[in-house]
Amino acid sequence: MSKLFNKAALVGAIIMAAGAAHAEYPEKPISVIVGYSAGGGTDVMARTTAPFIEKYLGEGTSIVVKNMPGASGQIGITEVANSDPDGYTLGTFNLPGMMARTLDREADYDRDSFTYLGNVVNDPNVIVTAKNSGLDTVDKLIAAAQENPAAITVGMSSLGGDDHFMLIKLQNATDTEFTIVPFPGSAPARTALMGGHVAMGILNISEVANFQDELNVLGVALEERSEFAPELPTLAEQGLNIVNGSMRGIVAPKGLPEDIEAQLTAAFDQLADDQEFIDAMKATANPVQVVTGDDFKALTDELYDLAAEVWETSPWN
């Protein structure tokens, strides 16, 4: 009887010890892979969000942001999809861009390859032009594009992303044609625009809010003016009924243990009510829209369908 009792006690102790060890997550630094260059909207979102997730996960938590740009974000997100689902490799996830990558090329991931933690930002697109371009209004831009089809170069972060979908909507609405110059991220696209190497850019409001002295910001793709730049007119105010933007969040590989998934999802849930976080995001002109768990996955499915529809009617490669 005593041997049976001792054996049961030993098994119980092992289970309790294993549970305690698991409950100590995270026990080492967590990597967040950003599939774009430093300084762009996705990178800013990740670096602004990381200290708050550290705080919610508890004392001693360390999050390290790693840039892995290339192939319009595909390199970084593929690394995430193929990582161990242990909670120590997370990655930025852009919509609709990440789903577009599964349509326009071979991809080692699909929408079911991830554990969906939290979308953080919904960042509207803006049309911007170089200061020396002479294209300082929407009307001038459209008139020039209609007069000289394909003559105006457009810098953007990637093909098949929100920037590109925005341009497609603009071309369809105005019967124009532009020449796309893709860059590995929004920061180099903005730099090229400020240097006059491209005449026009499609970026996001968070990426231009602090550069209005160096760029012409012609309009915002929102129904109403943005609280981050209330002085900027919407495209709708200028006769273009175009609404478009970028969703940016964080995912983990598929198969994340339920308890770790619950911890991380709860951390992202807290962002929506943390005024310090909201103020930090406002300082970078990043409009917060927190969507977690199953709702984030449903949003991904919805935007995949949009990307598939665009690909069917207007393939981009």
CSV table of C-alpha atoms in Angstrom, one decimal:
chain,number,residue,atom,x,y,z
A,1,MET,CA,0.0,0.0,0.0
A,2,SER,CA,2.8,2.4,0.9
A,3,LYS,CA,4.6,1.6,-2.3
A,4,LEU,CA,1.5,2.3,-4.3
A,5,PHE,CA,1.0,5.5,-2.4
A,6,ASN,CA,4.6,6.6,-3.0
A,7,LYS,CA,4.3,5.8,-6.7
A,8,ALA,CA,1.1,7.8,-7.0
A,9,ALA,CA,2.7,10.7,-5.1
A,10,LEU,CA,5.8,10.6,-7.3
A,11,VAL,CA,3.6,10.7,-10.5
A,12,GLY,CA,1.6,13.5,-9.1
A,13,ALA,CA,4.7,15.4,-8.2
A,14,ILE,CA,6.1,15.0,-11.7
A,15,ILE,CA,2.8,16.2,-13.3
A,16,MET,CA,2.7,19.2,-10.9
A,17,ALA,CA,6.4,20.0,-11.7
A,18,ALA,CA,5.8,19.8,-15.4
A,19,GLY,CA,2.7,22.0,-15.1
A,20,ALA,CA,4.6,24.5,-13.1
A,21,ALA,CA,7.4,24.6,-15.6
A,22,HIS,CA,4.9,25.1,-18.4
A,23,ALA,CA,3.1,27.8,-16.5
A,24,GLU,CA,6.4,29.8,-16.3
A,25,TYR,CA,6.2,30.7,-20.0
A,26,PRO,CA,8.0,32.6,-21.2
A,27,GLU,CA,11.3,31.3,-19.8
A,28,LYS,CA,13.5,32.8,-22.6
A,29,PRO,CA,13.3,35.7,-25.0
A,30,ILE,CA,10.4,35.7,-27.5
A,31,SER,CA,11.3,36.6,-31.1
A,32,VAL,CA,8.9,38.7,-33.3
A,33,ILE,CA,9.9,38.4,-36.9
A,34,VAL,CA,9.1,41.5,-39.1
A,35,GLY,CA,9.0,40.6,-42.8
A,36,TYR,CA,9.8,44.2,-43.8
A,37,SER,CA,12.6,46.7,-43.4
A,38,ALA,CA,13.1,48.7,-40.2
A,39,GLY,CA,11.3,52.0,-40.1
A,40,GLY,CA,8.1,51.0,-42.0
A,41,GLY,CA,4.6,50.8,-40.6
A,42,THR,CA,4.8,47.1,-39.7
A,43,ASP,CA,8.1,47.5,-38.0
A,44,VAL,CA,6.9,50.5,-36.0
A,45,MET,CA,3.7,48.6,-34.9
A,46,ALA,CA,5.8,45.6,-33.7
A,47,ARG,CA,8.3,47.8,-31.8
A,48,THR,CA,5.6,49.9,-30.2
A,49,THR,CA,3.5,46.9,-29.2
A,50,ALA,CA,6.4,44.7,-27.8
A,51,PRO,CA,7.0,46.5,-24.5
A,52,PHE,CA,3.3,46.3,-23.6
A,53,ILE,CA,3.1,42.5,-24.4
A,54,GLU,CA,6.2,42.1,-22.2
A,55,LYS,CA,4.3,43.9,-19.4
A,56,TYR,CA,1.2,41.8,-19.7
A,57,LEU,CA,3.1,38.5,-19.8
A,58,GLY,CA,4.9,39.4,-16.6
A,59,GLU,CA,8.2,40.4,-15.1
A,60,GLY,CA,11.2,39.0,-16.8
A,61,THR,CA,9.6,38.7,-20.2
A,62,SER,CA,11.8,39.8,-23.1
A,63,ILE,CA,10.6,40.3,-26.7
A,64,VAL,CA,13.2,40.8,-29.5
A,65,VAL,CA,12.1,42.2,-32.8
A,66,LYS,CA,14.0,40.9,-35.8
A,67,ASN,CA,13.7,42.3,-39.3
A,68,MET,CA,13.7,39.7,-42.1
A,69,PRO,CA,12.7,41.6,-45.2
A,70,GLY,CA,12.3,40.3,-48.7
A,71,ALA,CA,9.8,38.9,-51.2
A,72,SER,CA,7.1,41.3,-50.1
A,73,GLY,CA,7.0,39.9,-46.5
A,74,GLN,CA,7.0,36.3,-47.6
A,75,ILE,CA,10.5,35.4,-46.2
A,76,GLY,CA,9.6,36.5,-42.7
A,77,ILE,CA,6.1,35.0,-42.5
A,78,THR,CA,7.4,31.7,-44.0
A,79,GLU,CA,10.0,31.6,-41.2
A,80,VAL,CA,7.2,32.0,-38.7
A,81,ALA,CA,5.0,29.3,-40.3
A,82,ASN,CA,7.8,26.8,-40.2
A,83,SER,CA,9.0,27.5,-36.7
A,84,ASP,CA,8.3,25.3,-33.6
A,85,PRO,CA,4.9,26.1,-32.1
A,86,ASP,CA,6.3,26.8,-28.7
A,87,GLY,CA,5.5,30.4,-28.2
A,88,TYR,CA,9.0,31.7,-28.7
A,89,THR,CA,8.7,32.6,-32.4
A,90,LEU,CA,6.0,35.1,-33.4
A,91,GLY,CA,5.7,37.2,-36.5
A,92,THR,CA,4.0,40.2,-38.0
A,93,PHE,CA,1.0,39.5,-40.2
A,94,ASN,CA,-0.2,42.0,-42.7
A,95,LEU,CA,-3.6,41.9,-44.4
A,96,PRO,CA,-4.3,41.6,-47.2
A,97,GLY,CA,-0.6,41.2,-48.2
A,98,MET,CA,0.1,37.9,-46.5
A,99,MET,CA,-2.9,36.2,-48.1
A,100,ALA,CA,-2.0,37.7,-51.5
A,101,ARG,CA,1.4,36.0,-51.3
A,102,THR,CA,-0.4,32.6,-51.4
A,103,LEU,CA,-2.1,33.6,-54.7
A,104,ASP,CA,0.7,35.1,-56.8
A,105,ARG,CA,3.5,32.6,-56.1
A,106,GLU,CA,4.4,29.3,-54.5
A,107,ALA,CA,4.1,29.7,-50.7
A,108,ASP,CA,5.1,27.4,-47.9
A,109,TYR,CA,2.1,28.6,-45.8
A,110,ASP,CA,-1.6,29.2,-46.2
A,111,ARG,CA,-4.3,30.8,-43.9
A,112,ASP,CA,-4.4,27.7,-41.8
A,113,SER,CA,-0.7,27.7,-41.0
A,114,PHE,CA,-1.0,30.1,-38.0
A,115,THR,CA,-2.3,30.6,-34.5
A,116,TYR,CA,-4.0,34.0,-34.7
A,117,LEU,CA,-3.1,36.1,-31.7
A,118,GLY,CA,-4.0,39.7,-32.4
A,119,ASN,CA,-4.5,42.3,-35.1
A,120,VAL,CA,-3.3,45.7,-33.7
A,121,VAL,CA,-3.6,48.3,-36.5
A,122,ASN,CA,-5.9,49.3,-39.3
A,123,ASP,CA,-3.9,51.9,-41.2
A,124,PRO,CA,-5.5,53.7,-44.1
A,125,ASN,CA,-3.8,54.3,-47.4
A,126,VAL,CA,-2.7,57.8,-48.5
A,127,ILE,CA,-1.7,59.2,-51.9
A,128,VAL,CA,1.5,61.2,-51.7
A,129,THR,CA,3.7,62.9,-54.3
A,130,ALA,CA,7.2,64.3,-54.3
A,131,LYS,CA,7.5,68.0,-53.5
A,132,ASN,CA,9.2,68.7,-56.8
A,133,SER,CA,6.7,66.8,-58.9
A,134,GLY,CA,4.3,69.6,-59.4
A,135,LEU,CA,1.5,67.2,-58.6
A,136,ASP,CA,0.2,68.8,-55.5
A,137,THR,CA,-3.5,68.1,-55.8
A,138,VAL,CA,-5.6,65.0,-56.7
A,139,ASP,CA,-7.0,66.8,-59.7
A,140,LYS,CA,-3.5,67.6,-61.1
A,141,LEU,CA,-2.4,64.0,-60.5
A,142,ILE,CA,-5.4,62.4,-62.3
A,143,ALA,CA,-5.2,64.9,-65.2
A,144,ALA,CA,-1.5,64.2,-65.7
A,145,ALA,CA,-2.1,60.4,-65.5
A,146,GLN,CA,-4.9,60.6,-68.0
A,147,GLU,CA,-2.9,62.7,-70.4
A,148,ASN,CA,0.2,60.5,-70.2
A,149,PRO,CA,-0.7,56.9,-69.4
A,150,ALA,CA,2.0,55.0,-67.5
A,151,ALA,CA,4.3,58.0,-67.4
A,152,ILE,CA,3.9,58.5,-63.6
A,153,THR,CA,5.9,56.2,-61.4
A,154,VAL,CA,4.5,55.0,-58.2
A,155,GLY,CA,6.5,53.8,-55.2
A,156,MET,CA,5.0,51.2,-52.8
A,157,SER,CA,6.1,48.5,-50.4
A,158,SER,CA,5.0,45.5,-52.5
A,159,LEU,CA,2.8,44.0,-55.1
A,160,GLY,CA,-0.4,42.3,-54.0
A,161,GLY,CA,-0.6,44.3,-50.7
A,162,ASP,CA,-2.9,47.0,-49.5
A,163,ASP,CA,-0.8,49.7,-51.4
A,164,HIS,CA,-1.2,47.8,-54.6
A,165,PHE,CA,-4.9,47.1,-54.1
A,166,MET,CA,-5.3,50.8,-53.4
A,167,LEU,CA,-3.7,51.7,-56.7
A,168,ILE,CA,-5.9,49.2,-58.6
A,169,LYS,CA,-9.0,50.9,-57.1
A,170,LEU,CA,-7.6,54.4,-58.1
A,171,GLN,CA,-6.9,53.3,-61.6
A,172,ASN,CA,-10.3,51.7,-62.0
A,173,ALA,CA,-12.1,54.8,-60.6
A,174,THR,CA,-10.2,57.3,-62.7
A,175,ASP,CA,-9.4,55.4,-66.0
A,176,THR,CA,-5.7,55.9,-65.5
A,177,GLU,CA,-2.6,53.8,-65.7
A,178,PHE,CA,0.5,54.2,-63.5
A,179,THR,CA,3.9,52.5,-63.6
A,180,ILE,CA,4.6,50.6,-60.3
A,181,VAL,CA,8.1,50.7,-58.7
A,182,PRO,CA,8.0,48.1,-55.8
A,183,PHE,CA,10.3,48.4,-52.8
A,184,PRO,CA,11.2,45.9,-50.0
A,185,GLY,CA,9.3,48.1,-47.5
A,186,SER,CA,7.5,51.3,-47.1
A,187,ALA,CA,10.5,53.2,-45.6
A,188,PRO,CA,12.7,52.8,-48.7
A,189,ALA,CA,9.6,53.7,-50.9
A,190,ARG,CA,9.2,56.9,-48.9
A,191,THR,CA,12.9,57.7,-49.1
A,192,ALA,CA,12.8,57.2,-52.9
A,193,LEU,CA,9.7,59.5,-53.1
A,194,MET,CA,11.4,62.2,-51.0
A,195,GLY,CA,14.5,62.0,-53.2
A,196,GLY,CA,12.4,62.5,-56.3
A,197,HIS,CA,13.2,59.0,-57.7
A,198,VAL,CA,9.5,58.3,-58.1
A,199,ALA,CA,6.8,60.9,-58.6
A,200,MET,CA,4.0,59.4,-56.5
A,201,GLY,CA,3.6,56.9,-53.7
A,202,ILE,CA,0.9,54.8,-52.1
A,203,LEU,CA,1.7,54.5,-48.4
A,204,ASN,CA,-0.2,54.4,-45.1
A,205,ILE,CA,-1.1,57.4,-42.9
A,206,SER,CA,1.3,56.2,-40.1
A,207,GLU,CA,4.2,56.3,-42.6
A,208,VAL,CA,3.7,59.9,-43.7
A,209,ALA,CA,2.2,61.7,-40.8
A,210,ASN,CA,5.6,63.0,-39.7
A,211,PHE,CA,6.8,63.8,-43.2
A,212,GLN,CA,4.2,66.3,-44.4
A,213,ASP,CA,6.9,69.0,-44.8
A,214,GLU,CA,8.7,66.8,-47.2
A,215,LEU,CA,5.8,65.3,-49.1
A,216,ASN,CA,2.5,66.3,-50.7
A,217,VAL,CA,-0.2,64.2,-49.0
A,218,LEU,CA,-3.1,64.5,-51.4
A,219,GLY,CA,-5.8,62.4,-49.7
A,220,VAL,CA,-6.6,59.7,-47.2
A,221,ALA,CA,-8.6,56.5,-48.2
A,222,LEU,CA,-11.2,56.8,-45.4
A,223,GLU,CA,-14.9,57.6,-45.3
A,224,GLU,CA,-14.2,60.3,-42.7
A,225,ARG,CA,-11.0,62.3,-41.8
A,226,SER,CA,-8.4,60.5,-39.6
A,227,GLU,CA,-8.0,61.7,-36.0
A,228,PHE,CA,-4.2,61.3,-36.6
A,229,ALA,CA,-4.2,63.9,-39.4
A,230,PRO,CA,-7.5,65.8,-39.3
A,231,GLU,CA,-6.1,68.5,-41.6
A,232,LEU,CA,-5.8,66.0,-44.5
A,233,PRO,CA,-8.9,65.6,-46.7
A,234,THR,CA,-10.3,62.2,-47.6
A,235,LEU,CA,-10.4,61.0,-51.2
A,236,ALA,CA,-14.2,60.9,-50.8
A,237,GLU,CA,-14.2,64.7,-50.2
A,238,GLN,CA,-12.4,65.0,-53.5
A,239,GLY,CA,-14.9,62.9,-55.5
A,240,LEU,CA,-13.1,59.5,-55.2
A,241,ASN,CA,-15.1,57.0,-53.2
A,242,ILE,CA,-12.1,54.9,-52.3
A,243,VAL,CA,-11.6,53.3,-48.8
A,244,ASN,CA,-8.5,51.0,-48.3
A,245,GLY,CA,-5.8,50.3,-45.8
A,246,SER,CA,-3.5,47.8,-44.1
A,247,MET,CA,-4.3,45.5,-41.2
A,248,ARG,CA,-1.2,44.6,-39.1
A,249,GLY,CA,-1.0,42.1,-36.3
A,250,ILE,CA,0.9,39.2,-34.8
A,251,VAL,CA,0.6,35.5,-35.3
A,252,ALA,CA,2.3,32.3,-34.1
A,253,PRO,CA,2.8,29.0,-35.9
A,254,LYS,CA,-0.1,26.6,-36.0
A,255,GLY,CA,-0.3,24.2,-33.1
A,256,LEU,CA,0.6,26.6,-30.3
A,257,PRO,CA,-0.2,24.9,-26.9
A,258,GLU,CA,-3.6,26.0,-25.6
A,259,ASP,CA,-2.3,27.5,-22.4
A,260,ILE,CA,0.4,29.6,-24.2
A,261,GLU,CA,-2.1,30.6,-26.8
A,262,ALA,CA,-4.5,31.7,-24.0
A,263,GLN,CA,-1.7,33.8,-22.3
A,264,LEU,CA,-0.7,35.5,-25.5
A,265,THR,CA,-4.3,36.2,-26.7
A,266,ALA,CA,-5.1,37.6,-23.3
A,267,ALA,CA,-2.1,39.9,-23.6
A,268,PHE,CA,-3.3,41.2,-26.9
A,269,ASP,CA,-6.8,41.7,-25.6
A,270,GLN,CA,-5.4,44.1,-23.0
A,271,LEU,CA,-4.0,46.4,-25.6
A,272,ALA,CA,-7.5,47.8,-26.5
A,273,ASP,CA,-8.0,49.2,-23.0
A,274,ASP,CA,-4.5,50.4,-22.2
A,275,GLN,CA,-4.5,54.1,-22.6
A,276,GLU,CA,-0.7,54.3,-22.4
A,277,PHE,CA,-0.5,51.9,-25.4
A,278,ILE,CA,-3.2,53.9,-27.3
A,279,ASP,CA,-1.2,57.1,-26.7
A,280,ALA,CA,2.0,55.4,-27.8
A,281,MET,CA,0.4,54.3,-31.0
A,282,LYS,CA,-1.2,57.7,-31.5
A,283,ALA,CA,2.3,59.2,-31.3
A,284,THR,CA,3.3,57.1,-34.3
A,285,ALA,CA,-0.1,57.8,-36.1
A,286,ASN,CA,-1.0,54.2,-36.0
A,287,PRO,CA,-4.8,53.7,-35.7
A,288,VAL,CA,-5.5,51.0,-33.2
A,289,GLN,CA,-8.0,48.2,-34.0
A,290,VAL,CA,-7.5,45.2,-31.8
A,291,VAL,CA,-9.1,41.9,-33.1
A,292,THR,CA,-8.0,38.7,-31.4
A,293,GLY,CA,-8.3,34.9,-31.7
A,294,ASP,CA,-11.1,33.5,-33.9
A,295,ASP,CA,-12.2,37.0,-34.9
A,296,PHE,CA,-8.7,37.7,-36.3
A,297,LYS,CA,-8.8,34.4,-38.2
A,298,ALA,CA,-12.3,35.3,-39.6
A,299,LEU,CA,-10.9,38.7,-40.7
A,300,THR,CA,-8.1,36.9,-42.5
A,301,ASP,CA,-10.5,34.7,-44.3
A,302,GLU,CA,-12.5,37.7,-45.4
A,303,LEU,CA,-9.5,39.5,-46.8
A,304,TYR,CA,-8.2,36.4,-48.5
A,305,ASP,CA,-11.5,36.3,-50.4
A,306,LEU,CA,-10.9,39.9,-51.4
A,307,ALA,CA,-7.3,39.2,-52.5
A,308,ALA,CA,-8.6,36.2,-54.5
A,309,GLU,CA,-11.2,38.3,-56.2
A,310,VAL,CA,-8.6,40.9,-57.2
A,311,TRP,CA,-6.2,38.2,-58.4
A,312,GLU,CA,-9.0,36.7,-60.6
A,313,THR,CA,-9.9,39.9,-62.3
A,314,SER,CA,-6.6,41.9,-62.2
A,315,PRO,CA,-3.6,39.6,-61.6
A,316,TRP,CA,-0.6,41.6,-60.5
A,317,ASN,CA,2.3,39.7,-62.0
